[in-house]
Amino acid sequence: MFPGAIDVPPATYLDQLGTIFTRFPAHDSGNISFGVRTADTRYFVKTAGDPADPQPFLDFDGRVALLRNAVELARSVDHPALPTMHAMIESPAGPVLVYEWRDGELLGASRDRFKALPTGEILAALNTLYDLHAALDAAGWVEGDFYDSSMLYDFPAQRLTVIDLDSYHRGPFVNTMGRMFGSSRYMAPEEHVLGAPIDTRTTAYVMARTAQLLLNTPPPPLHAVLSEATTSRFPTYQAFHEAWLSASSTIGDNLVNRST
């Protein structure tokens, strides 16, 4: 259905594909994204934005590189929490990424509503998030720029979707920025330190910090795991995830799986 390349601006092509029903402006990222409705379905389409847009944090070439990185991630990991990527289309304005549309609210804007949910429902969403990162970790991906607006939550369907993992890195690397991209509330200490190693331990910290910020009162066994992950630290993401699953088993499926 989708061509491998187009010779017109992305918005022009999308107007031909269907109806653009929403447009997400560039903000700090420089990316411009669209919601597109066709006769059969809806798509989320992400572009590198205007090549002439001199964003202070990331220039056009940098935005293109991150979109190509997102393509590599989408092709390497298949998980229910990730929207399916249907196509990557080359255009005069860089790659155009076509994903399935997922309903939901960004937790960056709906965090308080999410935190007011029953503990069991929040834990079920966290289990989905952690299972996704187990798959990402197994494929060699290390966290980058993950925070609450990397998550969509469909409240009626109780479904978590994870988006915008463009800054994830294939394999360990060294912090060459000092203060890296991200929300300081979620970031690991090494994401603030020039020359620090960024690796699977970083992923574990950020995932644990996510739970600390989204759970009002974690059950004691889970609280202990989250505290260890953000103080003395687990040596790997796998070790953190295994500790989380083991602690979850001690509080019983009734709480973990309960959504009402």
mmCIF file of C-alpha atoms in Angstrom:
data_model
loop_
_atom_site.group_PDB
_atom_site.id
_atom_site.type_symbol
_atom_site.label_atom_id
_atom_site.label_comp_id
_atom_site.label_asym_id
_atom_site.label_seq_id
_atom_site.Cartn_x
_atom_site.Cartn_y
_atom_site.Cartn_z
ATOM 1 C CA MET A 1 0.000 0.000 0.000
ATOM 2 C CA PHE A 2 2.807 2.416 0.863
ATOM 3 C CA PRO A 3 5.504 3.480 -1.618
ATOM 4 C CA GLY A 4 9.174 3.160 -0.798
ATOM 5 C CA ALA A 5 9.768 6.792 -1.701
ATOM 6 C CA ILE A 6 7.875 9.947 -2.620
ATOM 7 C CA ASP A 7 9.018 13.127 -4.385
ATOM 8 C CA VAL A 8 6.625 15.540 -2.676
ATOM 9 C CA PRO A 9 6.561 16.972 0.876
ATOM 10 C CA PRO A 10 5.164 14.502 3.446
ATOM 11 C CA ALA A 11 2.018 16.563 4.126
ATOM 12 C CA THR A 12 1.205 16.628 0.410
ATOM 13 C CA TYR A 13 1.490 12.845 0.213
ATOM 14 C CA LEU A 14 -0.627 12.385 3.343
ATOM 15 C CA ASP A 15 -3.363 14.583 1.878
ATOM 16 C CA GLN A 16 -3.411 12.164 -1.071
ATOM 17 C CA LEU A 17 -3.399 9.124 1.231
ATOM 18 C CA GLY A 18 -6.380 10.207 3.317
ATOM 19 C CA THR A 19 -7.562 12.935 5.658
ATOM 20 C CA ILE A 20 -5.175 14.562 8.119
ATOM 21 C CA PHE A 21 -7.353 14.780 11.219
ATOM 22 C CA THR A 22 -4.685 16.064 13.608
ATOM 23 C CA ARG A 23 -1.236 17.619 13.427
ATOM 24 C CA PHE A 24 1.310 17.523 16.229
ATOM 25 C CA PRO A 25 3.616 20.579 16.056
ATOM 26 C CA ALA A 26 7.373 20.517 16.320
ATOM 27 C CA HIS A 27 7.848 21.884 19.863
ATOM 28 C CA ASP A 28 11.438 21.225 21.034
ATOM 29 C CA SER A 29 12.039 18.069 19.024
ATOM 30 C CA GLY A 30 11.614 19.559 15.561
ATOM 31 C CA ASN A 31 9.592 16.509 14.522
ATOM 32 C CA ILE A 32 6.163 17.076 12.990
ATOM 33 C CA SER A 33 3.636 14.250 13.215
ATOM 34 C CA PHE A 34 0.148 13.632 11.883
ATOM 35 C CA GLY A 35 -2.940 11.572 12.457
ATOM 36 C CA VAL A 36 -4.246 10.347 9.098
ATOM 37 C CA ARG A 37 -7.592 8.685 8.436
ATOM 38 C CA THR A 38 -8.169 6.542 5.358
ATOM 39 C CA ALA A 39 -11.300 4.684 4.321
ATOM 40 C CA ASP A 40 -10.160 1.644 6.305
ATOM 41 C CA THR A 41 -8.134 2.790 9.316
ATOM 42 C CA ARG A 42 -6.092 5.486 11.045
ATOM 43 C CA TYR A 43 -2.336 5.981 11.107
ATOM 44 C CA PHE A 44 0.163 7.939 13.152
ATOM 45 C CA VAL A 45 2.808 9.422 10.851
ATOM 46 C CA LYS A 46 6.065 10.921 12.098
ATOM 47 C CA THR A 47 8.455 13.101 10.106
ATOM 48 C CA ALA A 48 11.699 14.978 10.761
ATOM 49 C CA GLY A 49 9.895 18.268 10.258
ATOM 50 C CA ASP A 50 11.061 21.224 8.238
ATOM 51 C CA PRO A 51 14.671 20.818 7.027
ATOM 52 C CA ALA A 52 15.105 24.584 7.423
ATOM 53 C CA ASP A 53 13.928 24.551 11.052
ATOM 54 C CA PRO A 54 17.039 25.283 13.195
ATOM 55 C CA GLN A 55 15.927 23.629 16.416
ATOM 56 C CA PRO A 56 18.272 24.525 19.300
ATOM 57 C CA PHE A 57 18.512 20.958 20.614
ATOM 58 C CA LEU A 58 18.690 18.876 17.437
ATOM 59 C CA ASP A 59 19.250 19.925 13.839
ATOM 60 C CA PHE A 60 17.544 18.329 10.847
ATOM 61 C CA ASP A 61 20.287 15.752 10.247
ATOM 62 C CA GLY A 62 20.099 14.745 13.893
ATOM 63 C CA ARG A 63 16.326 14.343 13.686
ATOM 64 C CA VAL A 64 16.667 12.194 10.575
ATOM 65 C CA ALA A 65 19.246 10.007 12.324
ATOM 66 C CA LEU A 66 16.913 9.429 15.270
ATOM 67 C CA LEU A 67 14.018 8.481 12.980
ATOM 68 C CA ARG A 68 16.232 5.931 11.246
ATOM 69 C CA ASN A 69 17.164 4.636 14.684
ATOM 70 C CA ALA A 70 13.451 4.298 15.482
ATOM 71 C CA VAL A 71 13.031 2.204 12.339
ATOM 72 C CA GLU A 72 15.814 -0.128 13.467
ATOM 73 C CA LEU A 73 14.194 -0.497 16.894
ATOM 74 C CA ALA A 74 10.742 -1.196 15.445
ATOM 75 C CA ARG A 75 12.160 -3.852 13.133
ATOM 76 C CA SER A 76 14.128 -5.546 15.906
ATOM 77 C CA VAL A 77 11.443 -5.886 18.604
ATOM 78 C CA ASP A 78 7.822 -6.991 18.248
ATOM 79 C CA HIS A 79 5.754 -6.357 21.378
ATOM 80 C CA PRO A 80 2.064 -5.555 22.046
ATOM 81 C CA ALA A 81 3.033 -2.325 23.813
ATOM 82 C CA LEU A 82 4.709 -0.969 20.667
ATOM 83 C CA PRO A 83 2.569 0.356 17.796
ATOM 84 C CA THR A 84 3.183 -1.573 14.585
ATOM 85 C CA MET A 85 5.324 0.313 12.093
ATOM 86 C CA HIS A 86 3.744 -0.239 8.683
ATOM 87 C CA ALA A 87 6.241 1.590 6.498
ATOM 88 C CA MET A 88 9.238 3.873 6.239
ATOM 89 C CA ILE A 89 8.930 6.146 3.196
ATOM 90 C CA GLU A 90 11.835 8.219 1.900
ATOM 91 C CA SER A 91 10.904 11.813 1.093
ATOM 92 C CA PRO A 92 12.604 15.123 0.227
ATOM 93 C CA ALA A 93 12.192 15.969 3.927
ATOM 94 C CA GLY A 94 13.698 12.755 5.267
ATOM 95 C CA PRO A 95 12.071 9.490 6.333
ATOM 96 C CA VAL A 96 8.322 9.309 6.900
ATOM 97 C CA LEU A 97 7.408 6.702 9.508
ATOM 98 C CA VAL A 98 3.896 5.229 9.298
ATOM 99 C CA TYR A 99 2.609 3.541 12.454
ATOM 100 C CA GLU A 100 -0.730 2.133 13.485
ATOM 101 C CA TRP A 101 -2.815 4.641 15.414
ATOM 102 C CA ARG A 102 -3.208 3.941 19.131
ATOM 103 C CA ASP A 103 -5.884 5.602 21.249
ATOM 104 C CA GLY A 104 -4.838 6.924 24.624
ATOM 105 C CA GLU A 105 -3.739 9.907 26.676
ATOM 106 C CA LEU A 106 -0.135 10.918 27.249
ATOM 107 C CA LEU A 107 0.720 10.222 30.869
ATOM 108 C CA GLY A 108 2.683 13.463 30.922
ATOM 109 C CA ALA A 109 -0.681 15.225 30.771
ATOM 110 C CA SER A 110 -2.776 12.599 32.596
ATOM 111 C CA ARG A 111 -0.371 11.425 35.276
ATOM 112 C CA ASP A 112 -2.648 12.354 38.191
ATOM 113 C CA ARG A 113 -5.566 10.494 36.657
ATOM 114 C CA PHE A 114 -3.367 7.443 36.113
ATOM 115 C CA LYS A 115 -2.009 7.555 39.676
ATOM 116 C CA ALA A 116 -5.600 7.574 40.978
ATOM 117 C CA LEU A 117 -6.292 4.183 39.385
ATOM 118 C CA PRO A 118 -6.447 1.042 41.539
ATOM 119 C CA THR A 119 -2.988 -0.246 42.429
ATOM 120 C CA GLY A 120 -3.614 -3.487 40.572
ATOM 121 C CA GLU A 121 -4.312 -1.669 37.315
ATOM 122 C CA ILE A 122 -1.179 0.450 37.651
ATOM 123 C CA LEU A 123 0.904 -2.655 38.383
ATOM 124 C CA ALA A 124 -0.530 -4.386 35.317
ATOM 125 C CA ALA A 125 0.584 -1.413 33.167
ATOM 126 C CA LEU A 126 4.037 -1.454 34.774
ATOM 127 C CA ASN A 127 4.321 -5.177 34.122
ATOM 128 C CA THR A 128 3.615 -4.473 30.452
ATOM 129 C CA LEU A 129 6.249 -1.722 30.438
ATOM 130 C CA TYR A 130 8.815 -3.986 32.096
ATOM 131 C CA ASP A 131 8.064 -6.904 29.806
ATOM 132 C CA LEU A 132 8.611 -4.624 26.809
ATOM 133 C CA HIS A 133 11.942 -3.511 28.205
ATOM 134 C CA ALA A 134 12.942 -7.106 28.799
ATOM 135 C CA ALA A 135 12.484 -7.631 25.051
ATOM 136 C CA LEU A 136 14.331 -4.399 24.252
ATOM 137 C CA ASP A 137 17.151 -5.312 26.625
ATOM 138 C CA ALA A 138 17.452 -8.774 25.078
ATOM 139 C CA ALA A 139 17.776 -7.102 21.666
ATOM 140 C CA GLY A 140 20.556 -4.876 22.992
ATOM 141 C CA TRP A 141 18.662 -1.584 23.403
ATOM 142 C CA VAL A 142 19.580 0.843 26.197
ATOM 143 C CA GLU A 143 17.133 3.471 27.468
ATOM 144 C CA GLY A 144 17.339 7.059 26.287
ATOM 145 C CA ASP A 145 14.998 10.024 26.895
ATOM 146 C CA PHE A 146 12.216 7.945 28.465
ATOM 147 C CA TYR A 147 9.675 9.782 30.621
ATOM 148 C CA ASP A 148 5.912 9.937 31.249
ATOM 149 C CA SER A 149 5.107 11.348 27.808
ATOM 150 C CA SER A 150 6.696 8.239 26.275
ATOM 151 C CA MET A 151 3.555 6.418 27.432
ATOM 152 C CA LEU A 152 -0.029 6.504 26.190
ATOM 153 C CA TYR A 153 -2.731 5.001 28.346
ATOM 154 C CA ASP A 154 -6.141 4.051 27.008
ATOM 155 C CA PHE A 155 -8.186 4.323 30.201
ATOM 156 C CA PRO A 156 -11.361 2.560 28.967
ATOM 157 C CA ALA A 157 -9.380 -0.337 27.465
ATOM 158 C CA GLN A 158 -6.751 -0.372 30.263
ATOM 159 C CA ARG A 159 -4.044 -0.535 27.608
ATOM 160 C CA LEU A 160 -0.520 0.889 27.804
ATOM 161 C CA THR A 161 1.290 1.952 24.627
ATOM 162 C CA VAL A 162 4.925 3.038 24.569
ATOM 163 C CA ILE A 163 6.015 5.576 21.959
ATOM 164 C CA ASP A 164 8.908 7.822 20.894
ATOM 165 C CA LEU A 165 11.824 5.520 21.676
ATOM 166 C CA ASP A 166 13.883 7.233 18.963
ATOM 167 C CA SER A 167 16.725 8.020 21.402
ATOM 168 C CA TYR A 168 17.222 4.450 22.601
ATOM 169 C CA HIS A 169 20.732 3.219 21.826
ATOM 170 C CA ARG A 170 21.796 -0.136 20.417
ATOM 171 C CA GLY A 171 24.297 -1.265 23.021
ATOM 172 C CA PRO A 172 26.167 0.458 25.863
ATOM 173 C CA PHE A 173 27.694 3.860 25.157
ATOM 174 C CA VAL A 174 29.408 6.796 26.840
ATOM 175 C CA ASN A 175 27.647 10.013 27.812
ATOM 176 C CA THR A 176 29.133 12.649 25.497
ATOM 177 C CA MET A 177 26.614 15.393 26.373
ATOM 178 C CA GLY A 178 26.818 15.855 30.123
ATOM 179 C CA ARG A 179 23.151 16.542 30.855
ATOM 180 C CA MET A 180 21.463 14.225 28.348
ATOM 181 C CA PHE A 181 18.005 14.603 26.833
ATOM 182 C CA GLY A 182 15.180 13.636 29.159
ATOM 183 C CA SER A 183 13.152 14.594 32.204
ATOM 184 C CA SER A 184 15.333 14.971 35.299
ATOM 185 C CA ARG A 185 12.650 13.259 37.400
ATOM 186 C CA TYR A 186 13.219 10.033 35.478
ATOM 187 C CA MET A 187 16.903 10.196 34.579
ATOM 188 C CA ALA A 188 19.619 8.047 36.095
ATOM 189 C CA PRO A 189 22.603 9.845 37.703
ATOM 190 C CA GLU A 190 24.929 8.840 34.863
ATOM 191 C CA GLU A 191 22.687 10.656 32.393
ATOM 192 C CA HIS A 192 23.955 13.899 33.948
ATOM 193 C CA VAL A 193 27.676 13.064 33.945
ATOM 194 C CA LEU A 194 29.979 13.634 30.983
ATOM 195 C CA GLY A 195 31.946 10.491 30.194
ATOM 196 C CA ALA A 196 29.758 8.189 32.304
ATOM 197 C CA PRO A 197 28.814 4.755 30.923
ATOM 198 C CA ILE A 198 25.190 4.369 29.866
ATOM 199 C CA ASP A 199 24.095 0.755 29.807
ATOM 200 C CA THR A 200 21.543 -1.797 30.974
ATOM 201 C CA ARG A 201 21.893 -0.519 34.546
ATOM 202 C CA THR A 202 20.589 2.814 33.293
ATOM 203 C CA THR A 203 17.509 1.135 31.851
ATOM 204 C CA ALA A 204 16.853 -0.554 35.194
ATOM 205 C CA TYR A 205 17.126 2.732 37.097
ATOM 206 C CA VAL A 206 14.784 4.625 34.771
ATOM 207 C CA MET A 207 12.177 1.857 34.814
ATOM 208 C CA ALA A 208 12.281 1.720 38.619
ATOM 209 C CA ARG A 209 12.020 5.486 38.820
ATOM 210 C CA THR A 210 8.971 5.329 36.564
ATOM 211 C CA ALA A 211 7.204 3.077 39.066
ATOM 212 C CA GLN A 212 8.183 5.331 41.967
ATOM 213 C CA LEU A 213 6.606 8.286 40.185
ATOM 214 C CA LEU A 214 3.429 6.475 39.126
ATOM 215 C CA LEU A 215 2.656 4.420 42.238
ATOM 216 C CA ASN A 216 1.440 6.353 45.252
ATOM 217 C CA THR A 217 2.216 3.522 47.666
ATOM 218 C CA PRO A 218 4.025 0.482 46.218
ATOM 219 C CA PRO A 219 3.423 -2.761 48.115
ATOM 220 C CA PRO A 220 6.384 -3.298 50.488
ATOM 221 C CA PRO A 221 8.109 -6.078 48.478
ATOM 222 C CA LEU A 222 7.991 -3.950 45.331
ATOM 223 C CA HIS A 223 9.057 -0.841 47.237
ATOM 224 C CA ALA A 224 12.204 -2.701 48.307
ATOM 225 C CA VAL A 225 13.035 -3.621 44.707
ATOM 226 C CA LEU A 226 12.489 -0.065 43.476
ATOM 227 C CA SER A 227 14.620 1.350 46.290
ATOM 228 C CA GLU A 228 17.492 -1.007 45.469
ATOM 229 C CA ALA A 229 17.249 -0.160 41.755
ATOM 230 C CA THR A 230 17.614 3.557 42.489
ATOM 231 C CA THR A 231 20.247 3.414 45.263
ATOM 232 C CA SER A 232 22.725 0.531 45.335
ATOM 233 C CA ARG A 233 21.536 -0.399 41.802
ATOM 234 C CA PHE A 234 21.012 -3.722 40.074
ATOM 235 C CA PRO A 235 23.888 -4.880 37.824
ATOM 236 C CA THR A 236 21.616 -5.412 34.810
ATOM 237 C CA TYR A 237 18.090 -4.745 33.656
ATOM 238 C CA GLN A 238 17.460 -8.499 33.685
ATOM 239 C CA ALA A 239 18.403 -8.671 37.371
ATOM 240 C CA PHE A 240 16.003 -5.832 38.160
ATOM 241 C CA HIS A 241 13.188 -7.422 36.166
ATOM 242 C CA GLU A 242 13.686 -10.810 37.808
ATOM 243 C CA ALA A 243 13.648 -9.188 41.256
ATOM 244 C CA TRP A 244 10.451 -7.318 40.347
ATOM 245 C CA LEU A 245 8.739 -10.506 39.162
ATOM 246 C CA SER A 246 9.860 -12.398 42.257
ATOM 247 C CA ALA A 247 8.564 -9.653 44.555
ATOM 248 C CA SER A 248 5.312 -9.508 42.592
ATOM 249 C CA SER A 249 4.757 -13.217 43.233
ATOM 250 C CA THR A 250 4.878 -12.599 46.984
ATOM 251 C CA ILE A 251 2.033 -10.085 46.940
ATOM 252 C CA GLY A 252 -0.247 -12.397 44.997
ATOM 253 C CA ASP A 253 -1.900 -12.337 41.606
ATOM 254 C CA ASN A 254 -5.052 -10.864 43.126
ATOM 255 C CA LEU A 255 -3.392 -7.466 43.608
ATOM 256 C CA VAL A 256 -1.148 -7.480 40.535
ATOM 257 C CA ASN A 257 -3.919 -8.392 38.144
ATOM 258 C CA ARG A 258 -6.817 -6.539 39.782
ATOM 259 C CA SER A 259 -8.081 -3.576 37.762
ATOM 260 C CA THR A 260 -11.161 -2.557 39.677
#
